[in-house]
Coordinates of C-alpha atoms in Angstrom, one line a residue:
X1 CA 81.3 74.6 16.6
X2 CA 82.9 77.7 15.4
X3 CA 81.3 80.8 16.2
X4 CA 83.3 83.9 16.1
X5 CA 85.2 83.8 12.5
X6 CA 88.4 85.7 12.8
X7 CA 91.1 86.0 9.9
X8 CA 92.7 84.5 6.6
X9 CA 95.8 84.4 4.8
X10 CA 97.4 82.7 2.4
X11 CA 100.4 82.6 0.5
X12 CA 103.1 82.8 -1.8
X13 CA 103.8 82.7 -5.9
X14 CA 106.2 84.1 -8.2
X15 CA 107.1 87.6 -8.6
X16 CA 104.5 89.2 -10.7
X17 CA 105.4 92.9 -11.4
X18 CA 101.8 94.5 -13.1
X19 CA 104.1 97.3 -14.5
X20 CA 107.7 98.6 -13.9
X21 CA 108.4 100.9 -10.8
X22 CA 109.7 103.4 -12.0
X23 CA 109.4 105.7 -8.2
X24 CA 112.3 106.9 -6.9
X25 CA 111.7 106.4 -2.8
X26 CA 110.6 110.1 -1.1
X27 CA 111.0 112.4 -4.3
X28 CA 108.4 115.0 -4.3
X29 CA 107.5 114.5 -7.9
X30 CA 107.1 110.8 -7.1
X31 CA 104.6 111.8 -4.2
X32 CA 102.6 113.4 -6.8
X33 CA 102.1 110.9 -9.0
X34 CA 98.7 108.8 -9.1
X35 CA 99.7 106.0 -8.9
X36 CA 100.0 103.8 -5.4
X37 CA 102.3 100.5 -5.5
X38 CA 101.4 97.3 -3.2
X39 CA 103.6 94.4 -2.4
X40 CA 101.3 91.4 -1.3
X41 CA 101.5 87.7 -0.8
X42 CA 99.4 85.4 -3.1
X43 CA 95.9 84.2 -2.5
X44 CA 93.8 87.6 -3.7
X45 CA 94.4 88.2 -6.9
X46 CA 92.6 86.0 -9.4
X47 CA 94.3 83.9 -12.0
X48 CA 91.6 85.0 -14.7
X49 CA 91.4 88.4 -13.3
X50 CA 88.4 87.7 -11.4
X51 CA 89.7 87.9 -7.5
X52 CA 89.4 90.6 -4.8
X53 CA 91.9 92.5 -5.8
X54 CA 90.9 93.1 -9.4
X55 CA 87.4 93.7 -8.4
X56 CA 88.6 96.7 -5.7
X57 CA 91.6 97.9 -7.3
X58 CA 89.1 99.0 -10.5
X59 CA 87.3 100.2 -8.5
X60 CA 89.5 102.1 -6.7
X61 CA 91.3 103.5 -9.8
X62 CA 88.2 104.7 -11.4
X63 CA 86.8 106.1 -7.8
X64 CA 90.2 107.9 -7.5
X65 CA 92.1 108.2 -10.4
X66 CA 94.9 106.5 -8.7
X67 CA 96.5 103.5 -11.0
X68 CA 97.7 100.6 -8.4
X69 CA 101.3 99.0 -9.4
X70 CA 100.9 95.3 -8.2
X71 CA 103.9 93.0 -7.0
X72 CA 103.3 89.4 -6.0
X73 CA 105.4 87.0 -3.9
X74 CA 105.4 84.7 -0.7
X75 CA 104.9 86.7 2.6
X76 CA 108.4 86.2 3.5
X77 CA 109.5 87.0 -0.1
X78 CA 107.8 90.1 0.2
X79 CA 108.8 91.5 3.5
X80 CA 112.5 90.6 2.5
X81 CA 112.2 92.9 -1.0
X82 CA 111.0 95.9 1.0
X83 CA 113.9 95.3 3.6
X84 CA 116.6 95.0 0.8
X85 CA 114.9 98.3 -0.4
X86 CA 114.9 100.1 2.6
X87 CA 117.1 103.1 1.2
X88 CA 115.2 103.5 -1.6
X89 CA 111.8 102.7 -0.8
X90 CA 109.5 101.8 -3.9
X91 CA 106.4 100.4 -2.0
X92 CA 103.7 101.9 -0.6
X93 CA 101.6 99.1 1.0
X94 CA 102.1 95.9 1.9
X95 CA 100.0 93.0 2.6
X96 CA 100.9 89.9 4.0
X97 CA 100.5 87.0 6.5
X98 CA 101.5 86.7 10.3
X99 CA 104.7 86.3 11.3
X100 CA 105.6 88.2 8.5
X101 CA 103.5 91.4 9.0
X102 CA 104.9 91.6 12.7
X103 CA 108.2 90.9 11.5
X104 CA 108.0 94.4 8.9
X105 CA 106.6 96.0 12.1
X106 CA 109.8 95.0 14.1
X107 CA 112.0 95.8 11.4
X108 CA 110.9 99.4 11.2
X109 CA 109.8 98.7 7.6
X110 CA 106.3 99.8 8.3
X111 CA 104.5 103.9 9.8
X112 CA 101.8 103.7 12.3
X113 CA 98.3 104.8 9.9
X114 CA 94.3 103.8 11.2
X115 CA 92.4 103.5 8.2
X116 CA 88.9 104.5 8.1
X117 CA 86.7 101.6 9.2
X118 CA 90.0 100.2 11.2
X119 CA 88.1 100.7 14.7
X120 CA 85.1 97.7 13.4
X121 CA 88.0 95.2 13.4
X122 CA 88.9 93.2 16.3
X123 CA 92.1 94.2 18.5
X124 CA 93.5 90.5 18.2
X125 CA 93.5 91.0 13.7
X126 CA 95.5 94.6 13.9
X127 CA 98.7 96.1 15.5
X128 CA 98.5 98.2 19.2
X129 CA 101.0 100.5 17.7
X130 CA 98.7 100.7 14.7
X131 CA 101.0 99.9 12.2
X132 CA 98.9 96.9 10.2
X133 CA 95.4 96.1 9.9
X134 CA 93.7 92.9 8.9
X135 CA 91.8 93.6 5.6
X136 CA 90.9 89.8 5.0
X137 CA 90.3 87.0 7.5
X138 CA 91.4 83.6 6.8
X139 CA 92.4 80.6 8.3
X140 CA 94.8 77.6 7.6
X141 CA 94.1 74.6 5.6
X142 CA 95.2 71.8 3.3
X143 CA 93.8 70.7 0.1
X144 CA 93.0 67.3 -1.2
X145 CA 91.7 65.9 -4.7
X146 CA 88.2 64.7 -4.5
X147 CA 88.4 62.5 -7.3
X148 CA 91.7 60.3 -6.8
X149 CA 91.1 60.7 -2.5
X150 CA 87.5 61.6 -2.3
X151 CA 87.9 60.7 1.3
X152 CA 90.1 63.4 2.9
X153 CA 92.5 62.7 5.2
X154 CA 92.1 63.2 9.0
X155 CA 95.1 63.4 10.7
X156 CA 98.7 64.0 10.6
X157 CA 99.6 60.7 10.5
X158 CA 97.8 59.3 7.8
X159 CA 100.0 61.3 5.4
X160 CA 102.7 58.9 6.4
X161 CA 101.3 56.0 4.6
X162 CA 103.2 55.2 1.9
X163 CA 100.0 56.3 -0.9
X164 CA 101.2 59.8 0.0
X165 CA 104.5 59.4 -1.3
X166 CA 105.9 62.0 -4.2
X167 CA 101.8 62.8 -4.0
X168 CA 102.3 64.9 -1.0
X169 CA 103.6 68.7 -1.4
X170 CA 103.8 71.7 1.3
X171 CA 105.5 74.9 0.3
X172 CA 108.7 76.0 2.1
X173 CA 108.7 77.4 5.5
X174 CA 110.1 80.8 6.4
X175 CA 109.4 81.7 2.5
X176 CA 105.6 81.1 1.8
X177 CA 103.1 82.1 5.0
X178 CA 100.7 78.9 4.6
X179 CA 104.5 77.4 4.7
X180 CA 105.5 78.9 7.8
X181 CA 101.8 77.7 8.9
X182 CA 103.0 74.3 8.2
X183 CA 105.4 74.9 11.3
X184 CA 103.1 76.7 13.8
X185 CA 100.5 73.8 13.4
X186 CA 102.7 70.9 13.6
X187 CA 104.0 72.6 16.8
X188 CA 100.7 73.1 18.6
X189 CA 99.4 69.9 17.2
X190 CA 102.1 67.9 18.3
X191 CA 102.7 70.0 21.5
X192 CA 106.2 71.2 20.7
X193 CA 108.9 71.9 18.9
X194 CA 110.8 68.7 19.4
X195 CA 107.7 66.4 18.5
X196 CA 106.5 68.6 15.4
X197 CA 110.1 68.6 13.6
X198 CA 110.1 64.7 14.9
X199 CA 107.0 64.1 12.9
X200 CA 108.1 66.4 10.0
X201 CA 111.5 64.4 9.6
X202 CA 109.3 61.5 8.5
X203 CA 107.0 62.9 6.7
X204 CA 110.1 64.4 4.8
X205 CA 110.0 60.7 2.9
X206 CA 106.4 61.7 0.9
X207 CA 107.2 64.9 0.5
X208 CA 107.7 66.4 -3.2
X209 CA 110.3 69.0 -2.3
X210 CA 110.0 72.6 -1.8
X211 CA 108.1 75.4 -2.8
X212 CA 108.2 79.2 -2.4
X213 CA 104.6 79.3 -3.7
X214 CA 101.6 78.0 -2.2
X215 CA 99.2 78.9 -4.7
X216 CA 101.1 77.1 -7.4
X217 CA 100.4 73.8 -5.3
X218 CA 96.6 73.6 -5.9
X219 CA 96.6 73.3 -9.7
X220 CA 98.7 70.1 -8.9
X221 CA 96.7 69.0 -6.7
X222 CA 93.4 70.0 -9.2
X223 CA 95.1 67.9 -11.9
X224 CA 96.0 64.9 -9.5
X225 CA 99.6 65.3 -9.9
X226 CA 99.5 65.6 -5.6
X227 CA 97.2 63.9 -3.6
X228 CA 97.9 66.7 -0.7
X229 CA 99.0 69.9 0.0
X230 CA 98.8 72.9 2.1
X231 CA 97.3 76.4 1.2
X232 CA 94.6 78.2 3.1
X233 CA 90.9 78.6 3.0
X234 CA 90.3 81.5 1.3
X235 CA 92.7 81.1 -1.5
X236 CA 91.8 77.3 -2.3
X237 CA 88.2 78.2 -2.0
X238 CA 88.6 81.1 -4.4
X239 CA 90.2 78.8 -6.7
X240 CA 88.0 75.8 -6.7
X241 CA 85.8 78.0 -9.1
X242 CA 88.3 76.7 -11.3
X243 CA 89.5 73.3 -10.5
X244 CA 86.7 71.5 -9.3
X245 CA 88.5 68.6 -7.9
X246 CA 89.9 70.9 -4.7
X247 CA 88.7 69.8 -1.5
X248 CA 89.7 71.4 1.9
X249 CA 90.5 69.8 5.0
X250 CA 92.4 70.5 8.0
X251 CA 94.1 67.9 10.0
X252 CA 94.3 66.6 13.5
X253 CA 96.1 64.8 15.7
X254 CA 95.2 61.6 15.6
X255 CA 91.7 61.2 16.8
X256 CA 91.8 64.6 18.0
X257 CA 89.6 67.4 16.4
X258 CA 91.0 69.4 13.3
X259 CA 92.5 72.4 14.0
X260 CA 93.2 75.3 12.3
X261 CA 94.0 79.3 13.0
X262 CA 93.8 82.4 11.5
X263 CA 96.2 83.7 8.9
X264 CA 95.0 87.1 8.2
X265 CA 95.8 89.3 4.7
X266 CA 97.4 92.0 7.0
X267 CA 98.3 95.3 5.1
X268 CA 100.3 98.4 6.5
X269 CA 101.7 101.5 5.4
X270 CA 105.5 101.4 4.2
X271 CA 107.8 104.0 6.0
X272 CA 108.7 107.0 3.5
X273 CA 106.7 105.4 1.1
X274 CA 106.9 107.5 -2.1
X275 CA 103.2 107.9 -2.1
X276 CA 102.2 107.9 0.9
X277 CA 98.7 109.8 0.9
X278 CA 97.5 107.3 -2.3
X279 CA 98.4 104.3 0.1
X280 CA 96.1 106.1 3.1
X281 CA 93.5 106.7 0.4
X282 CA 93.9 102.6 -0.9
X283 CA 94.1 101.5 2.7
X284 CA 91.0 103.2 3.6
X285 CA 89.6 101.9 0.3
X286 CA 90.0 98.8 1.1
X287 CA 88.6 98.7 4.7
X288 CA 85.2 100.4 3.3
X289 CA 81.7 99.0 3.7
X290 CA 81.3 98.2 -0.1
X291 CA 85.0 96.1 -0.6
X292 CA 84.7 94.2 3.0
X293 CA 81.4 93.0 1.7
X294 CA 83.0 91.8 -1.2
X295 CA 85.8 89.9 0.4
X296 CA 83.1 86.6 0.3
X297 CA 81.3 87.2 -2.8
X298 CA 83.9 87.9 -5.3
X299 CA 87.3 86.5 -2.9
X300 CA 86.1 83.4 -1.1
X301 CA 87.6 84.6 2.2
X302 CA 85.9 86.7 5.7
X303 CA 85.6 90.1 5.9
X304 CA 87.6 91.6 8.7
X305 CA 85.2 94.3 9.8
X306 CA 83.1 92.8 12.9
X307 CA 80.2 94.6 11.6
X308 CA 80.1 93.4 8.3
X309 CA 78.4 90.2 7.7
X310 CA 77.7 89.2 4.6
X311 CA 75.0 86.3 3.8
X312 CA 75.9 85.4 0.1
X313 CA 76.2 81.6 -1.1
X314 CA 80.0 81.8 -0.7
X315 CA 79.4 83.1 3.3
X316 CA 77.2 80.4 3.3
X317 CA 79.9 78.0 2.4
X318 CA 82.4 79.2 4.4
X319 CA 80.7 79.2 7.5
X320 CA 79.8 75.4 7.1
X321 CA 83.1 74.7 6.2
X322 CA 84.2 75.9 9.8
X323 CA 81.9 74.0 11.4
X324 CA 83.7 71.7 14.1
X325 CA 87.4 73.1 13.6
X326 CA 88.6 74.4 16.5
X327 CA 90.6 77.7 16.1
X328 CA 93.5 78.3 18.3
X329 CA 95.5 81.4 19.0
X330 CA 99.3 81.5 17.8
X331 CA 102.2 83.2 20.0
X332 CA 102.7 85.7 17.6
X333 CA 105.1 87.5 20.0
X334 CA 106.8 83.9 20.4
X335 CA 106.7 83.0 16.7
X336 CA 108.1 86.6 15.6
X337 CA 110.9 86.7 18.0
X338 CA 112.4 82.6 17.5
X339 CA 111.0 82.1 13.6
X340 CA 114.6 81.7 12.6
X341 CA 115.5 79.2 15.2
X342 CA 111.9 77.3 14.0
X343 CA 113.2 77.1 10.6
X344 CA 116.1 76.2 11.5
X345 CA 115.0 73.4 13.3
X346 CA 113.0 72.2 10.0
X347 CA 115.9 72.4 8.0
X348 CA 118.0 70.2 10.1
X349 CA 115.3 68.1 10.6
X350 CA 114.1 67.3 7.2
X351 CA 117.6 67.7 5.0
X352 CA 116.2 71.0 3.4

């Protein structure tokens, strides 16, 4: 039984630019500008305007007067754009999943900034050199449809019958973060590299093809054109709102218990953003009282302050949902330091 909920994450979509960045990277008229521009992975924006980030970032532009520029993409995606923009930075925040948020860390694309309400979240969900900090806890998952499969599957292997074939989708590793999870489960699962990319080779023979974007997997799934897929909890539980045939599972090995871990929404200040003091004031914004509380209600996902605990229907949910998964702990260090090699190894071994 679980009973210490730690971090969500989700992941990836097309680029979706809310306005044009127009910011030249450390101008002083730039710095005065209100506005503050994020670059996030998938999962908390809703697809009718009705997720966590629309909820907080009205908020937070009529609290402050600060308008936020939005930029969607897979967590690799995203990382990769602020690298390539190093020398002219245009973002001020980023969000995105582990190993991604440890690899901007590494790469120097991110300064060291605690905001407010950072000390309530655990040390395991936030950097020791303070450079990212969880603001949404979520774990790993895949998605079924209840009403072609209302049974879902249990393990790994089932999705090797030959019902899953070309009905069977997970989005591409070392692009999308739920992606990437794909890997780092297989791996402890299957108790290594060699066995995972083994498995994966076979399982290569349902599989649709690949996908940069998770969260374009679950209206396929919604509409029966898969059967499977991957995603993560928060962001298939936000959407089920809206496609009522999404059911989540997570698979074990054989007649092992499911596991699962947590893929936090990790967000970090950009170094020489161009306006740097309106990301503090939307990082801090985000970490408050009223938006963590929000994070179940109005995003499906867990709060990442230890002191907030919310009771609301979707809390509720979520909690039971959890119940019998067991949660394991990623390398991080590991996984940051040999991703490449990891995907790689998945290229070779499935033909991608």
């Amino acid at each position: 039984m679980l009973t210490h909920i730690r971090p969500v994450a989700a992941v990836t979509g097309a680029l979706v630019l809310a306005a044009s960045l127009t910011a030249c990277g450390g101008s002083s008229a730039a710095s005065d500008e209100k506005v503050v521009t994020v670059y996030s992975a998938d999962g908390l924006k809703g697809e009718a305007g009705d997720g966590w980030y629309d909820k907080v970032f009205a908020d937070f532009e009529k609290r402050t007067g600060i308008k936020v520029k939005y930029v969607e993409g897979g967590s690799g995606e995203m990382v990769q754009r602020a690298l390539r923009e190093k020398s002219n930075t245009q973002a001020d925040v980023l969000v995105t999943l582990p190993p991604f948020i440890q690899q901007a860390g590494s790469k120097g694309l991110l300064q060291a900034y605690a905001p407010q309400g950072s000390d309530r979240v655990d040390g395991a969900d936030k950097a020791a050199d303070g450079t990212w900090t969880s603001i949404v806890n979520n774990y790993f998952g895949f998605i079924h449809n209840k009403k072609e499969l209302p049974e879902a599957p249990t393990s790994w292997e089932e999705l090797l019958d030959a019902r899953y074939k070309d009905r069977l989708q997970y989005s591409t590793p070392g692009v999308a973060g739920d992606g990437t999870a794909v890997l780092i489960k297989a791996m402890h699962d299957f108790g290594g590299q060699a066995p995972a990319m083994e498995y994966l080779k076979k399982l290569q023979a349902n599989n649709v093809g690949p996908s940069s974007s998770t969260s374009k997997l679950a209206p396929k799934v919604d509409k029966g054109e898969l059967l499977v897929a991957n995603g993560d909890v928060q962001m298939n539980f936000a959407q089920s709102k809206s496609m009522p045939h999404l059911g989540i599972w997570f698979p074990a090995k054989g007649n092992g218990k499911p596991t699962t871990f947590a893929l936090p929404y990790a967000a970090g200040l950009v170094d020489k953003a161009p306006h740097t003091e309106n990301g503090k004031k939307l990082l801090d914004f985000l970490l408050s009282e009223g938006a963590q509380r929000e994070v179940s209600a109005v995003g499906g996902g867990f709060p990442a302050r230890k002191d907030v605990k919310p009771t609301d229907a979707n809390a509720v949910a979520l909690a039971g949902l959890m119940e019998g998964v067991e949660v394991f702990e990623p390398d991080w260090a590991d996984i940051d330091e040999n991703l490449t090699a990891y995907v790689d190894a998945w290229k070779s071994a499935t033909g991608s």
